[in-house]
Amino acid sequence: MGSGTSVPLDGRGAPGYLLRVSGEAIAFDLGPGTVHRWSAAGVSCLDVGEVYVTHLHPDHIADLVTFLFALRNPYFKRTKPLRIIGPVGLMDHYRGLMNQYGYWVEEEGYELSLTENRGMVAKRDGYTVTSRLVRHTSTSLGYRVETPDGRTFVYSGDTDTCEAIIELGRSAQVMVLECSVPDERRVEGHLTPALAGEIAAECGVEKLVLTHFYPLFEGIDIVERVRKSYGGEVILAEDLMRIEV
């Protein structure tokens, strides 16, 4: 849905991703504007059955309130259960929304469940979701989704290089890695093109999708820097881009 960051940049919305697997629509992160972009992608709020949050920075979760508020609208009569899974602190975040908005974000007509984790393996009907703590905040998560036939999607959220993201990414068909800043502007807790390439090479992924671009890349050939270590397919994410796993 969005390939950018917290910084407003034309053509790059805040982080939000949607995966269709085994007939389900699964969301990863809810940056500002994500819920409205679902509609632009032809996905209704009623279609999304699970939301996986990587961490609680506003650019990754601010649209949770928008989602819950939309489901109060009489035009959206949801009956399908909604699962929201995220890091430690998710429940406190939700309680804060309830304290602020009350009735307007409370579930009606459907079952809402919220689950915190520090790493998990969750078996669903037709796919398995694995999470691991990654190197950003102390509770940040990365996710791996795998089907019984071995098709695998990995999303890093925000992270620095770490063993957990290597474990999640092993032999994935599609690995979505953040690529926040150029190599010469590296900051703790984020990846650069060179680091992302090294991770993808070590994991042996088929397609590397880079995303979460801050406005520092003008005039920089990102793919060239990735190619120093990774020889597979490299895709620079764009808003509303569709990729087959």
Short mmCIF file of N, CA and C in Angstrom, two decimals, residues 78-237:
data_model
loop_
_atom_site.label_atom_id
_atom_site.label_comp_id
_atom_site.label_asym_id
_atom_site.label_seq_id
_atom_site.Cartn_x
_atom_site.Cartn_y
_atom_site.Cartn_z
N ARG A 78 -19.64 -5.79 9.68
CA ARG A 78 -18.70 -6.91 9.75
C ARG A 78 -19.22 -7.98 10.69
N THR A 79 -19.10 -9.24 10.26
CA THR A 79 -19.38 -10.38 11.14
C THR A 79 -18.16 -11.28 11.26
N LYS A 80 -17.25 -11.18 10.31
CA LYS A 80 -16.04 -11.99 10.30
C LYS A 80 -15.12 -11.59 11.45
N PRO A 81 -14.57 -12.55 12.20
CA PRO A 81 -13.63 -12.21 13.28
C PRO A 81 -12.42 -11.45 12.75
N LEU A 82 -11.87 -10.60 13.59
CA LEU A 82 -10.68 -9.83 13.24
C LEU A 82 -9.59 -10.09 14.27
N ARG A 83 -8.44 -10.56 13.78
CA ARG A 83 -7.29 -10.77 14.65
C ARG A 83 -6.28 -9.65 14.42
N ILE A 84 -5.77 -9.09 15.50
CA ILE A 84 -4.68 -8.12 15.43
C ILE A 84 -3.54 -8.67 16.27
N ILE A 85 -2.41 -8.91 15.64
CA ILE A 85 -1.25 -9.52 16.29
C ILE A 85 -0.10 -8.54 16.21
N GLY A 86 0.61 -8.37 17.31
CA GLY A 86 1.70 -7.40 17.29
C GLY A 86 2.64 -7.57 18.46
N PRO A 87 3.49 -6.59 18.68
CA PRO A 87 4.52 -6.69 19.71
C PRO A 87 3.96 -6.41 21.10
N VAL A 88 4.77 -6.68 22.09
CA VAL A 88 4.43 -6.28 23.46
C VAL A 88 4.18 -4.78 23.48
N GLY A 89 3.08 -4.38 24.10
CA GLY A 89 2.66 -2.99 24.10
C GLY A 89 1.42 -2.75 23.27
N LEU A 90 1.05 -3.75 22.43
CA LEU A 90 -0.14 -3.61 21.59
C LEU A 90 -1.40 -3.42 22.42
N MET A 91 -1.54 -4.17 23.50
CA MET A 91 -2.73 -4.06 24.34
C MET A 91 -2.82 -2.68 24.99
N ASP A 92 -1.70 -2.17 25.47
CA ASP A 92 -1.70 -0.82 26.04
C ASP A 92 -2.09 0.21 24.98
N HIS A 93 -1.60 0.02 23.77
CA HIS A 93 -1.95 0.93 22.68
C HIS A 93 -3.46 0.91 22.43
N TYR A 94 -4.03 -0.29 22.39
CA TYR A 94 -5.47 -0.40 22.16
C TYR A 94 -6.26 0.21 23.32
N ARG A 95 -5.81 -0.04 24.54
CA ARG A 95 -6.51 0.56 25.68
C ARG A 95 -6.47 2.09 25.61
N GLY A 96 -5.35 2.62 25.13
CA GLY A 96 -5.26 4.06 24.94
C GLY A 96 -6.28 4.57 23.93
N LEU A 97 -6.47 3.82 22.85
CA LEU A 97 -7.48 4.20 21.87
C LEU A 97 -8.88 4.13 22.47
N MET A 98 -9.13 3.11 23.27
CA MET A 98 -10.43 2.98 23.92
C MET A 98 -10.67 4.13 24.89
N ASN A 99 -9.65 4.51 25.63
CA ASN A 99 -9.79 5.63 26.57
C ASN A 99 -10.08 6.93 25.83
N GLN A 100 -9.48 7.08 24.65
CA GLN A 100 -9.64 8.32 23.89
C GLN A 100 -10.96 8.34 23.11
N TYR A 101 -11.30 7.20 22.47
CA TYR A 101 -12.43 7.18 21.53
C TYR A 101 -13.63 6.36 21.99
N GLY A 102 -13.41 5.43 22.93
CA GLY A 102 -14.50 4.65 23.48
C GLY A 102 -15.31 3.92 22.42
N TYR A 103 -16.61 4.18 22.45
CA TYR A 103 -17.59 3.53 21.56
C TYR A 103 -17.14 3.50 20.10
N TRP A 104 -16.46 4.54 19.65
CA TRP A 104 -16.18 4.70 18.22
C TRP A 104 -15.15 3.71 17.69
N VAL A 105 -14.42 3.04 18.56
CA VAL A 105 -13.48 2.02 18.09
C VAL A 105 -13.78 0.64 18.68
N GLU A 106 -14.86 0.55 19.42
CA GLU A 106 -15.23 -0.73 20.02
C GLU A 106 -15.86 -1.64 18.96
N GLU A 107 -15.56 -2.93 19.04
CA GLU A 107 -16.11 -3.85 18.05
C GLU A 107 -17.62 -4.00 18.23
N GLU A 108 -18.31 -4.19 17.11
CA GLU A 108 -19.75 -4.39 17.12
C GLU A 108 -20.13 -5.37 16.02
N GLY A 109 -20.70 -6.51 16.43
CA GLY A 109 -21.15 -7.49 15.46
C GLY A 109 -20.08 -8.46 15.00
N TYR A 110 -18.86 -8.29 15.49
CA TYR A 110 -17.77 -9.19 15.13
C TYR A 110 -16.87 -9.40 16.34
N GLU A 111 -16.11 -10.46 16.32
CA GLU A 111 -15.19 -10.76 17.42
C GLU A 111 -13.81 -10.16 17.12
N LEU A 112 -13.30 -9.37 18.06
CA LEU A 112 -11.98 -8.77 17.93
C LEU A 112 -11.04 -9.42 18.93
N SER A 113 -9.90 -9.92 18.45
CA SER A 113 -8.89 -10.47 19.35
C SER A 113 -7.57 -9.77 19.11
N LEU A 114 -6.87 -9.46 20.19
CA LEU A 114 -5.55 -8.85 20.11
C LEU A 114 -4.55 -9.75 20.81
N THR A 115 -3.42 -9.99 20.17
CA THR A 115 -2.41 -10.88 20.71
C THR A 115 -1.04 -10.23 20.64
N GLU A 116 -0.35 -10.21 21.77
CA GLU A 116 1.03 -9.73 21.81
C GLU A 116 1.98 -10.92 21.73
N ASN A 117 3.15 -10.70 21.16
CA ASN A 117 4.14 -11.78 21.15
C ASN A 117 5.55 -11.23 21.05
N ARG A 118 6.50 -12.06 21.46
CA ARG A 118 7.93 -11.77 21.32
C ARG A 118 8.58 -12.75 20.35
N GLY A 119 7.76 -13.35 19.52
CA GLY A 119 8.19 -14.40 18.61
C GLY A 119 7.23 -15.56 18.73
N MET A 120 6.73 -16.04 17.60
CA MET A 120 5.69 -17.07 17.65
C MET A 120 5.70 -17.87 16.36
N VAL A 121 4.98 -18.99 16.40
CA VAL A 121 4.62 -19.75 15.21
C VAL A 121 3.12 -19.99 15.30
N ALA A 122 2.36 -19.43 14.36
CA ALA A 122 0.90 -19.54 14.38
C ALA A 122 0.44 -20.28 13.13
N LYS A 123 -0.18 -21.43 13.32
CA LYS A 123 -0.67 -22.22 12.20
C LYS A 123 -2.11 -21.81 11.89
N ARG A 124 -2.33 -21.39 10.65
CA ARG A 124 -3.65 -21.02 10.18
C ARG A 124 -4.13 -22.06 9.16
N ASP A 125 -5.33 -21.87 8.66
CA ASP A 125 -5.88 -22.78 7.66
C ASP A 125 -5.27 -22.43 6.30
N GLY A 126 -4.20 -23.13 5.93
CA GLY A 126 -3.58 -22.93 4.63
C GLY A 126 -2.28 -22.15 4.65
N TYR A 127 -1.82 -21.73 5.82
CA TYR A 127 -0.54 -21.03 5.91
C TYR A 127 -0.09 -20.97 7.37
N THR A 128 1.20 -20.69 7.54
CA THR A 128 1.78 -20.57 8.87
C THR A 128 2.51 -19.23 8.96
N VAL A 129 2.31 -18.54 10.07
CA VAL A 129 2.97 -17.25 10.30
C VAL A 129 3.98 -17.41 11.42
N THR A 130 5.21 -17.02 11.15
CA THR A 130 6.29 -17.04 12.14
C THR A 130 6.77 -15.62 12.36
N SER A 131 7.01 -15.27 13.60
CA SER A 131 7.58 -13.95 13.90
C SER A 131 8.83 -14.12 14.76
N ARG A 132 9.71 -13.13 14.67
CA ARG A 132 10.92 -13.08 15.48
C ARG A 132 11.19 -11.63 15.87
N LEU A 133 11.81 -11.45 17.01
CA LEU A 133 12.25 -10.12 17.41
C LEU A 133 13.40 -9.69 16.50
N VAL A 134 13.29 -8.49 15.96
CA VAL A 134 14.34 -7.95 15.09
C VAL A 134 14.93 -6.70 15.74
N ARG A 135 15.94 -6.14 15.10
CA ARG A 135 16.77 -5.11 15.71
C ARG A 135 16.33 -3.69 15.31
N HIS A 136 15.34 -3.19 16.06
CA HIS A 136 14.87 -1.81 15.85
C HIS A 136 14.53 -1.23 17.21
N THR A 137 13.31 -1.46 17.69
CA THR A 137 13.02 -1.23 19.11
C THR A 137 13.20 -2.56 19.84
N SER A 138 13.06 -2.53 21.15
CA SER A 138 13.27 -3.75 21.94
C SER A 138 12.18 -4.79 21.71
N THR A 139 11.05 -4.38 21.11
CA THR A 139 9.94 -5.32 20.91
C THR A 139 9.57 -5.49 19.43
N SER A 140 10.36 -4.93 18.52
CA SER A 140 10.01 -4.97 17.09
C SER A 140 10.04 -6.39 16.53
N LEU A 141 9.13 -6.66 15.60
CA LEU A 141 8.98 -7.99 15.03
C LEU A 141 9.14 -7.98 13.51
N GLY A 142 9.66 -9.07 12.98
CA GLY A 142 9.60 -9.38 11.56
C GLY A 142 8.73 -10.60 11.38
N TYR A 143 8.18 -10.80 10.18
CA TYR A 143 7.23 -11.88 9.95
C TYR A 143 7.57 -12.71 8.70
N ARG A 144 7.23 -13.98 8.80
CA ARG A 144 7.38 -14.92 7.68
C ARG A 144 6.05 -15.66 7.51
N VAL A 145 5.53 -15.71 6.29
CA VAL A 145 4.31 -16.45 5.99
C VAL A 145 4.65 -17.54 4.99
N GLU A 146 4.28 -18.78 5.31
CA GLU A 146 4.64 -19.92 4.46
C GLU A 146 3.43 -20.81 4.24
N THR A 147 3.24 -21.25 3.00
CA THR A 147 2.16 -22.16 2.67
C THR A 147 2.68 -23.60 2.64
N PRO A 148 1.79 -24.60 2.68
CA PRO A 148 2.26 -25.99 2.70
C PRO A 148 3.11 -26.37 1.49
N ASP A 149 2.93 -25.69 0.35
CA ASP A 149 3.74 -26.01 -0.83
C ASP A 149 5.06 -25.25 -0.85
N GLY A 150 5.37 -24.54 0.24
CA GLY A 150 6.67 -23.91 0.38
C GLY A 150 6.78 -22.48 -0.12
N ARG A 151 5.67 -21.89 -0.60
CA ARG A 151 5.71 -20.49 -1.01
C ARG A 151 5.85 -19.62 0.23
N THR A 152 6.80 -18.69 0.19
CA THR A 152 7.16 -17.96 1.41
C THR A 152 7.29 -16.46 1.14
N PHE A 153 6.67 -15.69 2.03
CA PHE A 153 6.73 -14.23 2.01
C PHE A 153 7.31 -13.76 3.34
N VAL A 154 8.24 -12.83 3.29
CA VAL A 154 8.88 -12.32 4.50
C VAL A 154 8.82 -10.80 4.50
N TYR A 155 8.48 -10.24 5.65
CA TYR A 155 8.44 -8.78 5.81
C TYR A 155 9.24 -8.41 7.05
N SER A 156 10.22 -7.56 6.86
CA SER A 156 11.14 -7.23 7.95
C SER A 156 10.60 -6.24 8.95
N GLY A 157 9.60 -5.40 8.54
CA GLY A 157 9.34 -4.22 9.35
C GLY A 157 10.59 -3.37 9.36
N ASP A 158 10.74 -2.53 10.36
CA ASP A 158 11.98 -1.77 10.51
C ASP A 158 13.00 -2.62 11.26
N THR A 159 14.21 -2.69 10.73
CA THR A 159 15.24 -3.51 11.38
C THR A 159 16.62 -3.10 10.91
N ASP A 160 17.58 -3.41 11.72
CA ASP A 160 18.99 -3.39 11.33
C ASP A 160 19.35 -4.84 10.98
N THR A 161 20.55 -5.05 10.51
CA THR A 161 20.98 -6.42 10.24
C THR A 161 21.04 -7.21 11.55
N CYS A 162 20.53 -8.44 11.53
CA CYS A 162 20.50 -9.28 12.73
C CYS A 162 20.25 -10.72 12.32
N GLU A 163 20.55 -11.64 13.22
CA GLU A 163 20.39 -13.06 12.93
C GLU A 163 18.92 -13.42 12.73
N ALA A 164 18.03 -12.74 13.44
CA ALA A 164 16.61 -13.08 13.34
C ALA A 164 16.07 -12.86 11.93
N ILE A 165 16.47 -11.77 11.28
CA ILE A 165 15.95 -11.52 9.94
C ILE A 165 16.55 -12.51 8.94
N ILE A 166 17.76 -12.98 9.21
CA ILE A 166 18.34 -14.04 8.37
C ILE A 166 17.52 -15.32 8.52
N GLU A 167 17.18 -15.67 9.75
CA GLU A 167 16.39 -16.88 9.99
C GLU A 167 15.03 -16.80 9.31
N LEU A 168 14.38 -15.65 9.41
CA LEU A 168 13.07 -15.49 8.79
C LEU A 168 13.14 -15.58 7.27
N GLY A 169 14.23 -15.08 6.70
CA GLY A 169 14.30 -14.95 5.26
C GLY A 169 14.81 -16.14 4.49
N ARG A 170 15.25 -17.19 5.17
CA ARG A 170 15.87 -18.32 4.48
C ARG A 170 15.01 -18.86 3.34
N SER A 171 15.56 -18.82 2.12
CA SER A 171 14.95 -19.45 0.93
C SER A 171 13.56 -18.91 0.59
N ALA A 172 13.28 -17.67 0.98
CA ALA A 172 11.97 -17.08 0.69
C ALA A 172 11.83 -16.76 -0.79
N GLN A 173 10.59 -16.88 -1.30
CA GLN A 173 10.33 -16.45 -2.67
C GLN A 173 10.35 -14.92 -2.77
N VAL A 174 9.74 -14.27 -1.79
CA VAL A 174 9.70 -12.80 -1.76
C VAL A 174 10.10 -12.33 -0.36
N MET A 175 11.08 -11.46 -0.30
CA MET A 175 11.50 -10.86 0.96
C MET A 175 11.40 -9.34 0.84
N VAL A 176 10.56 -8.76 1.67
CA VAL A 176 10.38 -7.31 1.69
C VAL A 176 11.23 -6.74 2.82
N LEU A 177 12.26 -6.01 2.45
CA LEU A 177 13.17 -5.43 3.43
C LEU A 177 13.08 -3.92 3.42
N GLU A 178 13.09 -3.34 4.59
CA GLU A 178 13.20 -1.89 4.65
C GLU A 178 14.57 -1.46 4.12
N CYS A 179 14.60 -0.27 3.53
CA CYS A 179 15.85 0.29 3.00
C CYS A 179 15.78 1.80 3.22
N SER A 180 15.95 2.19 4.47
CA SER A 180 15.61 3.54 4.88
C SER A 180 16.53 4.62 4.33
N VAL A 181 17.83 4.34 4.34
CA VAL A 181 18.81 5.40 4.07
C VAL A 181 19.96 4.88 3.22
N PRO A 182 20.67 5.79 2.53
CA PRO A 182 21.87 5.38 1.78
C PRO A 182 22.95 4.87 2.72
N ASP A 183 23.88 4.11 2.17
CA ASP A 183 24.94 3.50 2.98
C ASP A 183 25.76 4.53 3.74
N GLU A 184 26.02 5.67 3.12
CA GLU A 184 26.84 6.69 3.77
C GLU A 184 26.08 7.48 4.84
N ARG A 185 24.76 7.24 4.93
CA ARG A 185 23.95 7.92 5.95
C ARG A 185 23.36 6.91 6.93
N ARG A 186 24.01 5.79 7.09
CA ARG A 186 23.48 4.71 7.91
C ARG A 186 23.16 5.18 9.33
N VAL A 187 22.02 4.70 9.85
CA VAL A 187 21.62 4.96 11.23
C VAL A 187 21.27 3.64 11.90
N GLU A 188 21.48 3.58 13.19
CA GLU A 188 21.19 2.37 13.97
C GLU A 188 19.71 2.02 13.85
N GLY A 189 19.44 0.73 13.67
CA GLY A 189 18.07 0.25 13.64
C GLY A 189 17.43 0.23 12.27
N HIS A 190 18.20 0.56 11.23
CA HIS A 190 17.67 0.58 9.87
C HIS A 190 18.67 -0.05 8.90
N LEU A 191 18.17 -0.39 7.70
CA LEU A 191 19.02 -0.98 6.67
C LEU A 191 19.35 0.02 5.57
N THR A 192 20.43 -0.28 4.87
CA THR A 192 20.87 0.46 3.69
C THR A 192 20.82 -0.49 2.49
N PRO A 193 21.01 0.00 1.27
CA PRO A 193 21.01 -0.91 0.12
C PRO A 193 22.04 -2.03 0.23
N ALA A 194 23.26 -1.69 0.64
CA ALA A 194 24.30 -2.72 0.74
C ALA A 194 23.95 -3.77 1.78
N LEU A 195 23.46 -3.34 2.93
CA LEU A 195 23.08 -4.29 3.98
C LEU A 195 21.93 -5.17 3.54
N ALA A 196 20.94 -4.58 2.88
CA ALA A 196 19.81 -5.37 2.38
C ALA A 196 20.28 -6.41 1.37
N GLY A 197 21.20 -6.04 0.50
CA GLY A 197 21.74 -6.99 -0.46
C GLY A 197 22.46 -8.14 0.21
N GLU A 198 23.22 -7.84 1.24
CA GLU A 198 23.94 -8.88 1.97
C GLU A 198 22.98 -9.85 2.64
N ILE A 199 21.91 -9.32 3.22
CA ILE A 199 20.92 -10.17 3.87
C ILE A 199 20.25 -11.08 2.84
N ALA A 200 19.82 -10.49 1.72
CA ALA A 200 19.15 -11.28 0.68
C ALA A 200 20.05 -12.37 0.13
N ALA A 201 21.33 -12.05 -0.04
CA ALA A 201 22.27 -13.04 -0.55
C ALA A 201 22.45 -14.18 0.44
N GLU A 202 22.59 -13.86 1.71
CA GLU A 202 22.77 -14.91 2.72
C GLU A 202 21.53 -15.78 2.84
N CYS A 203 20.36 -15.17 2.69
CA CYS A 203 19.11 -15.92 2.80
C CYS A 203 18.82 -16.75 1.56
N GLY A 204 19.37 -16.35 0.42
CA GLY A 204 19.08 -17.05 -0.83
C GLY A 204 17.67 -16.81 -1.33
N VAL A 205 17.18 -15.57 -1.23
CA VAL A 205 15.81 -15.27 -1.64
C VAL A 205 15.73 -15.11 -3.16
N GLU A 206 14.54 -15.38 -3.71
CA GLU A 206 14.32 -15.24 -5.15
C GLU A 206 14.11 -13.79 -5.55
N LYS A 207 13.25 -13.09 -4.81
CA LYS A 207 12.96 -11.69 -5.11
C LYS A 207 13.20 -10.85 -3.87
N LEU A 208 13.95 -9.80 -4.01
CA LEU A 208 14.17 -8.84 -2.94
C LEU A 208 13.39 -7.57 -3.27
N VAL A 209 12.47 -7.22 -2.38
CA VAL A 209 11.68 -5.99 -2.54
C VAL A 209 12.15 -4.99 -1.49
N LEU A 210 12.64 -3.86 -1.94
CA LEU A 210 13.10 -2.83 -1.02
C LEU A 210 12.02 -1.77 -0.86
N THR A 211 11.86 -1.28 0.37
CA THR A 211 10.79 -0.34 0.69
C THR A 211 11.21 0.54 1.86
N HIS A 212 10.28 1.40 2.31
CA HIS A 212 10.53 2.28 3.46
C HIS A 212 11.67 3.26 3.16
N PHE A 213 11.51 3.98 2.06
CA PHE A 213 12.54 4.91 1.60
C PHE A 213 12.34 6.31 2.19
N TYR A 214 13.35 6.79 2.90
CA TYR A 214 13.37 8.21 3.29
C TYR A 214 13.82 9.04 2.09
N PRO A 215 13.50 10.34 2.08
CA PRO A 215 13.82 11.17 0.91
C PRO A 215 15.29 11.57 0.84
N LEU A 216 16.18 10.58 0.89
CA LEU A 216 17.62 10.83 0.85
C LEU A 216 18.29 10.15 -0.34
N PHE A 217 17.47 9.50 -1.18
CA PHE A 217 18.02 8.66 -2.24
C PHE A 217 18.10 9.33 -3.61
N GLU A 218 17.79 10.59 -3.70
CA GLU A 218 17.82 11.26 -4.99
C GLU A 218 19.22 11.18 -5.61
N GLY A 219 19.27 10.70 -6.84
CA GLY A 219 20.54 10.59 -7.54
C GLY A 219 21.36 9.38 -7.18
N ILE A 220 20.82 8.49 -6.36
CA ILE A 220 21.56 7.29 -5.92
C ILE A 220 20.98 6.06 -6.61
N ASP A 221 21.85 5.24 -7.18
CA ASP A 221 21.45 4.00 -7.82
C ASP A 221 21.39 2.90 -6.76
N ILE A 222 20.20 2.68 -6.23
CA ILE A 222 20.01 1.71 -5.15
C ILE A 222 20.35 0.30 -5.62
N VAL A 223 19.86 -0.07 -6.79
CA VAL A 223 20.06 -1.43 -7.29
C VAL A 223 21.54 -1.73 -7.47
N GLU A 224 22.29 -0.77 -7.96
CA GLU A 224 23.73 -0.98 -8.15
C GLU A 224 24.41 -1.33 -6.84
N ARG A 225 23.99 -0.70 -5.77
CA ARG A 225 24.59 -0.98 -4.46
C ARG A 225 24.19 -2.36 -3.95
N VAL A 226 22.95 -2.75 -4.21
CA VAL A 226 22.50 -4.09 -3.82
C VAL A 226 23.26 -5.16 -4.57
N ARG A 227 23.54 -4.90 -5.84
CA ARG A 227 24.18 -5.87 -6.72
C ARG A 227 25.61 -6.23 -6.29
N LYS A 228 26.21 -5.48 -5.41
CA LYS A 228 27.55 -5.81 -4.94
C LYS A 228 27.59 -7.15 -4.22
N SER A 229 26.41 -7.58 -3.70
CA SER A 229 26.39 -8.85 -2.98
C SER A 229 25.25 -9.77 -3.40
N TYR A 230 24.21 -9.23 -4.04
CA TYR A 230 23.01 -10.04 -4.34
C TYR A 230 22.74 -10.04 -5.84
N GLY A 231 22.58 -11.25 -6.41
CA GLY A 231 22.39 -11.37 -7.84
C GLY A 231 20.99 -11.71 -8.28
N GLY A 232 20.06 -11.82 -7.32
CA GLY A 232 18.68 -12.15 -7.67
C GLY A 232 17.89 -10.94 -8.13
N GLU A 233 16.58 -11.14 -8.28
CA GLU A 233 15.71 -10.05 -8.74
C GLU A 233 15.55 -8.99 -7.65
N VAL A 234 15.72 -7.73 -8.03
CA VAL A 234 15.57 -6.61 -7.09
C VAL A 234 14.41 -5.74 -7.56
N ILE A 235 13.49 -5.47 -6.68
CA ILE A 235 12.34 -4.62 -6.98
C ILE A 235 12.32 -3.46 -6.00
N LEU A 236 12.24 -2.25 -6.52
CA LEU A 236 12.08 -1.07 -5.68
C LEU A 236 10.59 -0.81 -5.54
N ALA A 237 10.07 -0.94 -4.33
CA ALA A 237 8.64 -0.85 -4.10
C ALA A 237 8.09 0.52 -4.50
#
